[in-house]
Coordinates of C-alpha atoms and ligand atoms in Angstrom, one line a residue:
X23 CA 25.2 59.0 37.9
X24 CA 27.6 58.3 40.7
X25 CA 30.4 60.5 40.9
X26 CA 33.8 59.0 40.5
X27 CA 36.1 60.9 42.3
X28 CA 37.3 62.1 39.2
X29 CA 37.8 65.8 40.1
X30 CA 39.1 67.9 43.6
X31 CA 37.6 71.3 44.4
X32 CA 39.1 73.3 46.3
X33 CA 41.9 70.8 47.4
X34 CA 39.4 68.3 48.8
X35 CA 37.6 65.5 46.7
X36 CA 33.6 66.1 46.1
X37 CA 31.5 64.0 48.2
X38 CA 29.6 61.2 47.4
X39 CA 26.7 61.4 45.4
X40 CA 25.2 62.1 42.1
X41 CA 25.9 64.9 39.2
X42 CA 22.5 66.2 38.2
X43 CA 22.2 67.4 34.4
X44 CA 20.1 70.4 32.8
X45 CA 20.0 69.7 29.0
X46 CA 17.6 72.2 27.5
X47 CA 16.9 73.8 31.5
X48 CA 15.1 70.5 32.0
X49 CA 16.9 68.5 34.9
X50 CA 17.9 64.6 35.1
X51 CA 16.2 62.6 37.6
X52 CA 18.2 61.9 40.8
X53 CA 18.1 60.7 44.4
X54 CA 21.3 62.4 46.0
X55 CA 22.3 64.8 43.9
X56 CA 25.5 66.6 44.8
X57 CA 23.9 70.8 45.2
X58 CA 26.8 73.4 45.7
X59 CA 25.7 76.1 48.0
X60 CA 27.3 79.4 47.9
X61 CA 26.4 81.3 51.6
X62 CA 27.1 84.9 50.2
X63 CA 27.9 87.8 52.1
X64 CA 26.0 89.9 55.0
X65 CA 22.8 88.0 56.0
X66 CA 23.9 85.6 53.4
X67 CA 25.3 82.8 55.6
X68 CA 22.1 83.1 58.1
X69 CA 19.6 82.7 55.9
X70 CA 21.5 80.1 53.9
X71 CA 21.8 77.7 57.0
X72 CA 18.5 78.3 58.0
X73 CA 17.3 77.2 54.2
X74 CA 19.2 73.8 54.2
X75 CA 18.1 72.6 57.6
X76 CA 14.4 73.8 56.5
X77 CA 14.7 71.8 52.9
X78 CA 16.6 68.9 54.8
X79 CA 13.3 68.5 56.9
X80 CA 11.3 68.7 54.4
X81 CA 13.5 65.7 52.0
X82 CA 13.5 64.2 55.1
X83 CA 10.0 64.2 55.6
X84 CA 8.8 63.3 52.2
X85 CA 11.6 60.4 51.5
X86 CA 12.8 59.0 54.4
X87 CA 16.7 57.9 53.7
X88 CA 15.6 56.9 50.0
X89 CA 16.5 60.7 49.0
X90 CA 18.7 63.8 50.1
X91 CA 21.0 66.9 49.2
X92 CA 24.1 66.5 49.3
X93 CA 25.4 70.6 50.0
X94 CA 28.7 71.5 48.8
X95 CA 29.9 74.7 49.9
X96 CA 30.7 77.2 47.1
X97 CA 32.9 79.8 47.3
X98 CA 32.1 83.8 46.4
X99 CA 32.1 87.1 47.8
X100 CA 34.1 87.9 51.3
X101 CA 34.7 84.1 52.3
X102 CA 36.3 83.4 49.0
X103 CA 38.5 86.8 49.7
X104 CA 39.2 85.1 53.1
X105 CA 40.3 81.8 51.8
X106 CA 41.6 82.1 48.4
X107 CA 42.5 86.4 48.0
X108 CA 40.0 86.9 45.3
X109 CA 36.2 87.5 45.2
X110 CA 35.1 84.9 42.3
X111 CA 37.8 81.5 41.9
X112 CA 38.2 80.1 38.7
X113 CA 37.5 76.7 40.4
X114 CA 34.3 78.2 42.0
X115 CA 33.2 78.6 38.4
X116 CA 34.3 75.0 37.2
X117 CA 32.1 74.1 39.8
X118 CA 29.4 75.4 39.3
X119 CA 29.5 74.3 35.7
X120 CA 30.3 71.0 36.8
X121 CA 27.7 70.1 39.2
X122 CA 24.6 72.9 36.8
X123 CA 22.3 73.0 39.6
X124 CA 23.3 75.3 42.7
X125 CA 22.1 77.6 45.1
X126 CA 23.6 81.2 46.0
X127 CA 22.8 83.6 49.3
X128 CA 23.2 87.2 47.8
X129 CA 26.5 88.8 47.2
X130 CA 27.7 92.5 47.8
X131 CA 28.4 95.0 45.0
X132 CA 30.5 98.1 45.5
X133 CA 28.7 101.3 44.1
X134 CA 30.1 104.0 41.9
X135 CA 33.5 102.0 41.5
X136 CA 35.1 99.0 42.3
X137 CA 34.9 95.4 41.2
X138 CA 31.9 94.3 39.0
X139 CA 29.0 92.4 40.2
X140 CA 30.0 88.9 40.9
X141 CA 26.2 88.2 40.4
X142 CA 25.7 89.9 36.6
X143 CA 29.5 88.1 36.2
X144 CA 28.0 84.5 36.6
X145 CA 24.7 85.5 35.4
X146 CA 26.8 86.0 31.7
X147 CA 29.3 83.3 32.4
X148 CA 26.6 80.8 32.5
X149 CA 24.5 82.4 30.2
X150 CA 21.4 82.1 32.8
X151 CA 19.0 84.1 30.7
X152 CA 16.5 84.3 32.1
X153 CA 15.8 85.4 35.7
X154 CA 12.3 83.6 36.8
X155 CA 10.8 85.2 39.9
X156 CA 7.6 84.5 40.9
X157 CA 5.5 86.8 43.4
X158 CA 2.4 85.7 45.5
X159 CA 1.1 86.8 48.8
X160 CA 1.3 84.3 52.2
X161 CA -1.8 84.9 54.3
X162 CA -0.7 86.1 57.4
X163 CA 1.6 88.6 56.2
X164 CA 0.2 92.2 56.8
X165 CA 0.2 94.0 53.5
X166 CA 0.3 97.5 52.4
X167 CA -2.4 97.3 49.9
X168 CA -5.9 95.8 50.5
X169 CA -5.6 92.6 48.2
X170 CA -2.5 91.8 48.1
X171 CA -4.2 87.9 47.0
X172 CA -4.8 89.7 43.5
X173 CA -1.0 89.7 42.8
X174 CA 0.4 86.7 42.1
X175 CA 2.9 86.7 39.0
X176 CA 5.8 85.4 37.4
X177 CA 9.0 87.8 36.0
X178 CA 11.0 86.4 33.0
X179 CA 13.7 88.9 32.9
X180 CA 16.3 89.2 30.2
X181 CA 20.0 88.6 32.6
X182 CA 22.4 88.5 30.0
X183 CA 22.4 92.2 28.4
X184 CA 21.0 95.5 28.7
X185 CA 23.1 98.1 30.9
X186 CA 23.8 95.0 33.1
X187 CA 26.3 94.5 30.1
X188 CA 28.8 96.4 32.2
X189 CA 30.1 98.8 28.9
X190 CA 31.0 101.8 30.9
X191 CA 33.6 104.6 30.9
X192 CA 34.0 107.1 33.4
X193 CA 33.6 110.7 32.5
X194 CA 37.0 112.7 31.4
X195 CA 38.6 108.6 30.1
X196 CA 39.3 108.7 26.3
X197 CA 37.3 106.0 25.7
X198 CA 34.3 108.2 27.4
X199 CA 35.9 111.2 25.0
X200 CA 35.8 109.1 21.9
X201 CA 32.2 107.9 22.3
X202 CA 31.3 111.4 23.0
X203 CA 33.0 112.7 19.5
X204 CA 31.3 109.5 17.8
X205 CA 27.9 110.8 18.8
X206 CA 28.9 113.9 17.8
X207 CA 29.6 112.9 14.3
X208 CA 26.2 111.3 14.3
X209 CA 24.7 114.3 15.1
X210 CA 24.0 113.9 19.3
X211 CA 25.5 116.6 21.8
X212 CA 26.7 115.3 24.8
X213 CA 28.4 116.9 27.5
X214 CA 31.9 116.5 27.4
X215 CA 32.2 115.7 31.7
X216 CA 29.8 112.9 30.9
X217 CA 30.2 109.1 31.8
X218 CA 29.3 107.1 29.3
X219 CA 26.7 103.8 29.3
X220 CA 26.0 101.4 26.9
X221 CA 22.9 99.9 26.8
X222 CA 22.7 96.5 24.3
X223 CA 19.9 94.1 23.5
X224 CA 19.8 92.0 20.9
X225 CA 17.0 90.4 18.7
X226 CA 19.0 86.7 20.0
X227 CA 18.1 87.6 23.6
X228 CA 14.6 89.1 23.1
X229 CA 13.4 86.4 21.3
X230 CA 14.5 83.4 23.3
X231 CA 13.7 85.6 26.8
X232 CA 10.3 85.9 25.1
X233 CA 9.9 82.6 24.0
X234 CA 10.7 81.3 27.5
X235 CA 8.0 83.5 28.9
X236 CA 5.4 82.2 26.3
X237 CA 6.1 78.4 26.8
X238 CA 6.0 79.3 30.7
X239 CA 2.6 80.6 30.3
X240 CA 1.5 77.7 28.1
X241 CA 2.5 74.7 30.2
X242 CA 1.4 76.4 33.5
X243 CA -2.1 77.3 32.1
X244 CA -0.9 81.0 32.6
X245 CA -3.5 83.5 30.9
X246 CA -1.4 86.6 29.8
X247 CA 2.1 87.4 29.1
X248 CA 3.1 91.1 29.1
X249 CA 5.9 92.8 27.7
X250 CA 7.4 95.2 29.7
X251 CA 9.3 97.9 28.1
X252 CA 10.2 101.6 27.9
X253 CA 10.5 101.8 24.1
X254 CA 8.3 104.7 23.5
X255 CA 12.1 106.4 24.7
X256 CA 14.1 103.7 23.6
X257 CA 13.2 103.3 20.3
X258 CA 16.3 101.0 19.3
X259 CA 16.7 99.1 22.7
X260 CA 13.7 98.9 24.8
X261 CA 11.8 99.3 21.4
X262 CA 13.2 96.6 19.9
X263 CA 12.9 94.3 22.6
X264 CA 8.8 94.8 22.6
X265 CA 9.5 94.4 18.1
X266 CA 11.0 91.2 18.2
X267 CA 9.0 89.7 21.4
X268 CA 5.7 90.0 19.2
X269 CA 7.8 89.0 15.8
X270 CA 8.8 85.9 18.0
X271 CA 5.7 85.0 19.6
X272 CA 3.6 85.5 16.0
X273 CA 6.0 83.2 14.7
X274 CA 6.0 80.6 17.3
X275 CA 3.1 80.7 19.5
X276 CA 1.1 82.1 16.8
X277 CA -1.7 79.2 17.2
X278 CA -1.8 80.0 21.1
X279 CA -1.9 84.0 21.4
X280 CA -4.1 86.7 21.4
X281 CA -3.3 90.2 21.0
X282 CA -4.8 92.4 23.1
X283 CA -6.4 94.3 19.9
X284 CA -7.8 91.0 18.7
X285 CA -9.3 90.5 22.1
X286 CA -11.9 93.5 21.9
X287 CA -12.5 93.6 18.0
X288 CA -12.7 90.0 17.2
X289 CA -13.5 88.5 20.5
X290 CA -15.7 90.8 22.1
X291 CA -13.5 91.1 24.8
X292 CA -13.5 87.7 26.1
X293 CA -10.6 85.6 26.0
X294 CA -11.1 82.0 24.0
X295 CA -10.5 78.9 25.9
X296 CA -6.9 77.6 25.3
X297 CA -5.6 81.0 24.5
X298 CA -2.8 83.6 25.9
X299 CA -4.0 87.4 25.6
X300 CA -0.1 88.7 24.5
X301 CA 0.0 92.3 25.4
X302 CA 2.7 95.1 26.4
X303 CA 2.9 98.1 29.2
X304 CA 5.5 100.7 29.3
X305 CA 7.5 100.2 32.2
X306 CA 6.2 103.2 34.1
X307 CA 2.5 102.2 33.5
X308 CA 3.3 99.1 34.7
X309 CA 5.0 100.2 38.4
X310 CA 1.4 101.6 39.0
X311 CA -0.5 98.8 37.2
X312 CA 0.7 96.2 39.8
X313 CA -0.3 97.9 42.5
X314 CA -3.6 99.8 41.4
X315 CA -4.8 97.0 38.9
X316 CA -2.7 93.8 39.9
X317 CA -5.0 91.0 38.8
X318 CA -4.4 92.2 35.1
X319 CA -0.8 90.7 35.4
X320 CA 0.6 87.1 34.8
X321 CA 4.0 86.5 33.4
X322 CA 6.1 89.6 32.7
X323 CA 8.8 89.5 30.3
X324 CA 10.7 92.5 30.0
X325 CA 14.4 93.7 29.6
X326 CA 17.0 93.7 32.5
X327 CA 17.1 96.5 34.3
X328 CA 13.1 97.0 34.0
X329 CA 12.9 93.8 35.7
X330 CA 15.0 94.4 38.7
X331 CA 13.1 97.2 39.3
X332 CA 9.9 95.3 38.5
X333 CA 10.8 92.6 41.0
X334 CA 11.7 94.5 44.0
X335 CA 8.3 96.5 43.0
X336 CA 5.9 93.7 42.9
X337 CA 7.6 92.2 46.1
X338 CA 6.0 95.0 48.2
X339 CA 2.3 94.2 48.4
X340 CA 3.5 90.5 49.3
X341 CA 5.4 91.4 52.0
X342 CA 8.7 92.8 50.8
X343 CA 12.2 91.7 49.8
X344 CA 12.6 89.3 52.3
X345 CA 10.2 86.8 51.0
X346 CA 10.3 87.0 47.2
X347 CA 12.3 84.0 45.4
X348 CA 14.1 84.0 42.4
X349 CA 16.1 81.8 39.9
X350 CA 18.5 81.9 37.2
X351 CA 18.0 79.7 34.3
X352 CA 19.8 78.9 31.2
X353 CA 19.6 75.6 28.9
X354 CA 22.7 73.7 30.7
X355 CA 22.3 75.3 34.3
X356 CA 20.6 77.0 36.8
X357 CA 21.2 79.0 39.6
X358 CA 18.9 79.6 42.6
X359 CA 19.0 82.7 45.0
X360 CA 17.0 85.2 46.8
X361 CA 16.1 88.2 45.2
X362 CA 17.1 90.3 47.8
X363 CA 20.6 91.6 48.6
X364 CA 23.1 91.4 51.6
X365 CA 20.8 93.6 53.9
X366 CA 24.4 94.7 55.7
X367 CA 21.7 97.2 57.7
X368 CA 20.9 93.7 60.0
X369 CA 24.0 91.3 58.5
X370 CA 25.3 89.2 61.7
X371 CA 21.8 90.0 64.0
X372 CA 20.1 86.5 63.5
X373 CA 17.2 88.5 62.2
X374 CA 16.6 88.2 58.3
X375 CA 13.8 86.6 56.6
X376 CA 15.2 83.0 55.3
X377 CA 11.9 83.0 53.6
X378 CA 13.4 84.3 49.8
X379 CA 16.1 82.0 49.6
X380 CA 14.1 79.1 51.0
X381 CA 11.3 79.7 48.4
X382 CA 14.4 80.0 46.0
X383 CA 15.1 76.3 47.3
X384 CA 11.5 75.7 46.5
X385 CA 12.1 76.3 43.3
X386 CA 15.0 74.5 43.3
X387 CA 13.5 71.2 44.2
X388 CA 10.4 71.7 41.9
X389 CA 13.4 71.8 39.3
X390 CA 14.9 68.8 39.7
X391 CA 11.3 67.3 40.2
X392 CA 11.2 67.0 44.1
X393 CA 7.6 68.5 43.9
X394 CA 6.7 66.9 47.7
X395 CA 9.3 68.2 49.4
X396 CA 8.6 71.7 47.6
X397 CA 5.0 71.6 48.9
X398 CA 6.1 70.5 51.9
X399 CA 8.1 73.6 52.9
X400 CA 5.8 75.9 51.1
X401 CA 2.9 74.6 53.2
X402 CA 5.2 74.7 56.2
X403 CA 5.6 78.2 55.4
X404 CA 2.8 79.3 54.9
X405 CA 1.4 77.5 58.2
X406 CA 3.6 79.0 60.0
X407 CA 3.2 82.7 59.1
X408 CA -0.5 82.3 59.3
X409 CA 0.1 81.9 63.0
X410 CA 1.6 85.1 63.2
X411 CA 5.2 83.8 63.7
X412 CA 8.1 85.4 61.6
X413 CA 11.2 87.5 61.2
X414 CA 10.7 90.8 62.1
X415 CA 10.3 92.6 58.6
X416 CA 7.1 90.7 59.0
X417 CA 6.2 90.7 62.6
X418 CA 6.5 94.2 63.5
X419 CA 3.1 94.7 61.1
X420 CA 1.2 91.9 62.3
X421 CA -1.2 92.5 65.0
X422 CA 0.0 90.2 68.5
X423 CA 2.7 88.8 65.9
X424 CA 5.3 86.5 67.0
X425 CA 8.9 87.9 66.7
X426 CA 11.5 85.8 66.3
X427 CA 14.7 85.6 64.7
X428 CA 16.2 83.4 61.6
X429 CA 17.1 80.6 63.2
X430 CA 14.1 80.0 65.4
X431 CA 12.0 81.2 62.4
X432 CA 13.7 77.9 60.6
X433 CA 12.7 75.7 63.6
X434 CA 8.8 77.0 63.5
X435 CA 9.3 76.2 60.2
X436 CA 10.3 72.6 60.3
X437 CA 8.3 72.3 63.6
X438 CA 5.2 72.7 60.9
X439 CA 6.0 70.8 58.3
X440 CA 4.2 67.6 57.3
X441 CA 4.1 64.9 54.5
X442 CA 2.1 66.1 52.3
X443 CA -0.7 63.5 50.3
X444 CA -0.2 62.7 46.8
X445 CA -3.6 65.1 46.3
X446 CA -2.2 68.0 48.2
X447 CA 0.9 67.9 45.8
X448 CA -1.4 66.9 42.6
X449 CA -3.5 70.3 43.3
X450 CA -0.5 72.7 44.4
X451 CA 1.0 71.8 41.0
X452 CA -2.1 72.3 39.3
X453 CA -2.7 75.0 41.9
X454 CA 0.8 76.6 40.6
X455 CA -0.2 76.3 36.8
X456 CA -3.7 77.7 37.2
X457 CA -1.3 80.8 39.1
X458 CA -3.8 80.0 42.3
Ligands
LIG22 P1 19.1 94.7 50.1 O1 18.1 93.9 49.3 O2 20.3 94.0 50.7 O3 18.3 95.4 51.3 C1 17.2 96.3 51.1 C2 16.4 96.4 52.3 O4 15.6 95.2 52.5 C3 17.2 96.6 53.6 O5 16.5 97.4 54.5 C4 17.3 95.2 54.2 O6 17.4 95.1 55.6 C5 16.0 94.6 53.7 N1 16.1 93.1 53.5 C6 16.7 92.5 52.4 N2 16.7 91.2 52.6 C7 16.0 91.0 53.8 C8 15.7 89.8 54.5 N3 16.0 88.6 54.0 N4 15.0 89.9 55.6 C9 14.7 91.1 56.1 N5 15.0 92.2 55.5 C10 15.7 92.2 54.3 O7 19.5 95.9 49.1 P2 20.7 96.9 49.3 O8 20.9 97.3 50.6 O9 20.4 97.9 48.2 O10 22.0 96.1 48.8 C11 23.0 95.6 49.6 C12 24.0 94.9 48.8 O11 23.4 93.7 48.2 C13 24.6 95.7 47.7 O12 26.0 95.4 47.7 C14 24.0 95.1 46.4 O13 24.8 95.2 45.3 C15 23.8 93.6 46.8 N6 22.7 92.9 46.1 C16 23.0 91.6 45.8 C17 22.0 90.9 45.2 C18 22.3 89.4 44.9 O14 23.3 88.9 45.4 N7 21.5 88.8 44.1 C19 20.7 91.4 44.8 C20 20.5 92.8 45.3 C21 21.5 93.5 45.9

């Protein structure tokens, strides 16, 4: 669908090109689609301009002239304070709902005060609910464990709800002082000096962050999905969550899953052909799992905060922050960003990763069903790390490793990129389901 010239953002009409639609996260088909782009804050604008020109090479490549992004810039975070005196524009949001598929650099968060995440705000806007970030190790990079190969996952986690929520009261408010004498009359004792955080999940959420888990792991040929929780604390929350996850998936994927009790006393152990072993790790277990017994893991689903810490966890072995990707998904749009913050330790250097958010535009384009141009940066990628060339999060532990910065990182990049044939992307696709 060509776009009309209906509608002006910011002041200025959208460019030509097409409006891509997500109806049930699944995207329409489309040649120039129209992607807003928001840079972000810090590092955010390098490592945003490094992604486009890499993902432009790599359309480029693949199509010719017969396809191409068309970026709109996006405004959030400082450059939106710059140019319109507030950190999240209602038209930023009309955009973003307009156009359903965008991409984001990261965006900073005052701590202990201050405005509220503009990330957890659109995250709830949009109702992306489900953050999808897959981890897997790039040969070349020098890990601190010995096979960091044996990771290789995919997080669902729940981004609507949990303490993300943002129900807080500062110690000494009334409203703090009234949940305090609430408890109280349920029988808790909390100290009256306390702030006060409230922690919701809902069966709704569970269940459909469980179910999108589940159907993950069936169409990619995924062999286990664990539920990550701390319930044995969290009776009602975390609890819960893990309660209506295995309610859900008995109801729904019954046919396809296997408990992990049914896998030792009715199947010896041995997982049948066709099925998903379903099991569940305590959070805490699980931090030491990934690293001690990684190969165990597939898809995680788990509760909010669990899987922010989860994500930054399992990033390690790979080769850190600045290389893990992430998405945000929700039935009518998505939403495509790093995992990482706005590093303002080395913001304005010319010395981040781009890798993260350029995987995150890997994911993008697999999305919207650009699967050649996704191999072809991943495969650029991971060429050009194998030869020892990257940022210096990276370099600095490889041995005779080739330091460079973001931009000529980028250029390596596209210097390595090729076509890729039809077989290459028929066996990274299958490569991607088998979790290879
Ligand atoms: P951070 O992820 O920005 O940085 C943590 C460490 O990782 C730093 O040493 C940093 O230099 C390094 N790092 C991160 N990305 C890198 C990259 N691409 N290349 C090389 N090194 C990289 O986390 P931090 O410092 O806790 O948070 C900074 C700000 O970012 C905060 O305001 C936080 O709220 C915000 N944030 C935003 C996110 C988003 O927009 N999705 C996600 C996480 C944090």
């Amino acid at each position: 669908m060509s776009t009309k010239r209906v509608r002006k953002f910011y002041g200025a009409d959208i460019p030509d090109g097409e409006i891509i639609k997500v109806v049930d996260a699944q995207a329409s088909e489309t040649t120039r689609p129209i992607i807003p782009f928001i840079d972000g804050d810090g590092i955010g604008p390098e490592i945003s301009d490094a992604t486009r020109r890499i993902i432009d090479a790599a359309v480029r490549k693949c199509y010719g002239d017969k396809r191409g992004i068309v970026w709109l810039p996006a405004y959030a975070g400082d450059a939106a304070v710059a140019k319109f005196g507030t950190a999240l524009p209602d038209e930023t949001l009309e955009l973003l709902e307009y156009f359903s598929v965008a991409m984001k650099g990261p965006l900073g968060t005052p701590t202990g005060g201050g405005m509220r995440s503009l990330n957890v705000t659109m995250r709830q806007h949009f109702d992306w609910y489900a953050c999808v970030r897959p981890i897997r190790y790039f040969r070349g990079i020098v890990s601190v464990v010995k096979r960091p190969q044996d990771l290789d996952i995919v997080i669902f986690r729940e981004n609507t709800e949990d303490v993300y929520a943002g129900v807080e009261f500062e110690a000494g408010t009334p409203a703090a002082l009234e949940f305090i004498a609430l408890a109280k009359k349920h029988g808790h004792s909390i100290r009256e000096d306390s702030g006060i955080g409230i922690k919701p999940i809902s069966r709704f959420a569970s269940r459909r962050l469980v179910r999108a888990a589940i159907a993950f792991a069936v169409e990619n040929n995924r062999k286990v999905v664990t539920l990550v929780h701390k319930g044995n604390i969290q009776k009602y929350t975390e609890g819960a969550f893990l309660k209506w996850g295995l309610e859900l998936a008995a109801e729904e994927f019954g046919d396809v899953i296997v408990s992990e009790e049914d896998l030792w006393k009715v199947h010896g152990g041995k997982l049948p052909e066709g099925k998903i072993l379903l099991n569940h790790r305590i959070a805490d277990a699980t931090f030491y799992e990934l690293l001690c017994k990684p190969k165990q893991f597939s898809v995680i689903a788990t509760t909010n905060l669990n899987g922010d810490y989860i994500s930054d966890d399992a990033s390690g072995p790979g080769g850190g922050l600045g290389i893990a990707p992430g998405s945000n998904i929700g039935s009518r749009s998505a939403m495509f960003e790093a995992t990482h913050g706005t590093a303002p330790d080395i913001a304005g250097k010319g010395i981040a990763n781009p890798c993260s958010l350029t995987l995150s535009g890997v994911m993008m384009l697999e999305f919207i069903g650009w699967d050649e141009a996704a191999v072809s940066v991943t495969r650029a990628i991971e060429k050009t790390l194998r030869s020892k060339t990257a940022t210096g999060d990276l370099a600095r532990f490889m041995k005779k490793g080739n330091q460079v910065g973001t931009s000529d990182f980028a250029d390596a990049v596209i210097a390595n990129m090729v076509k890729p044939r039809a077989a290459t992307v028929r066996a990274a696709i299958e490569g991607r389901k088998a979790g290879k």
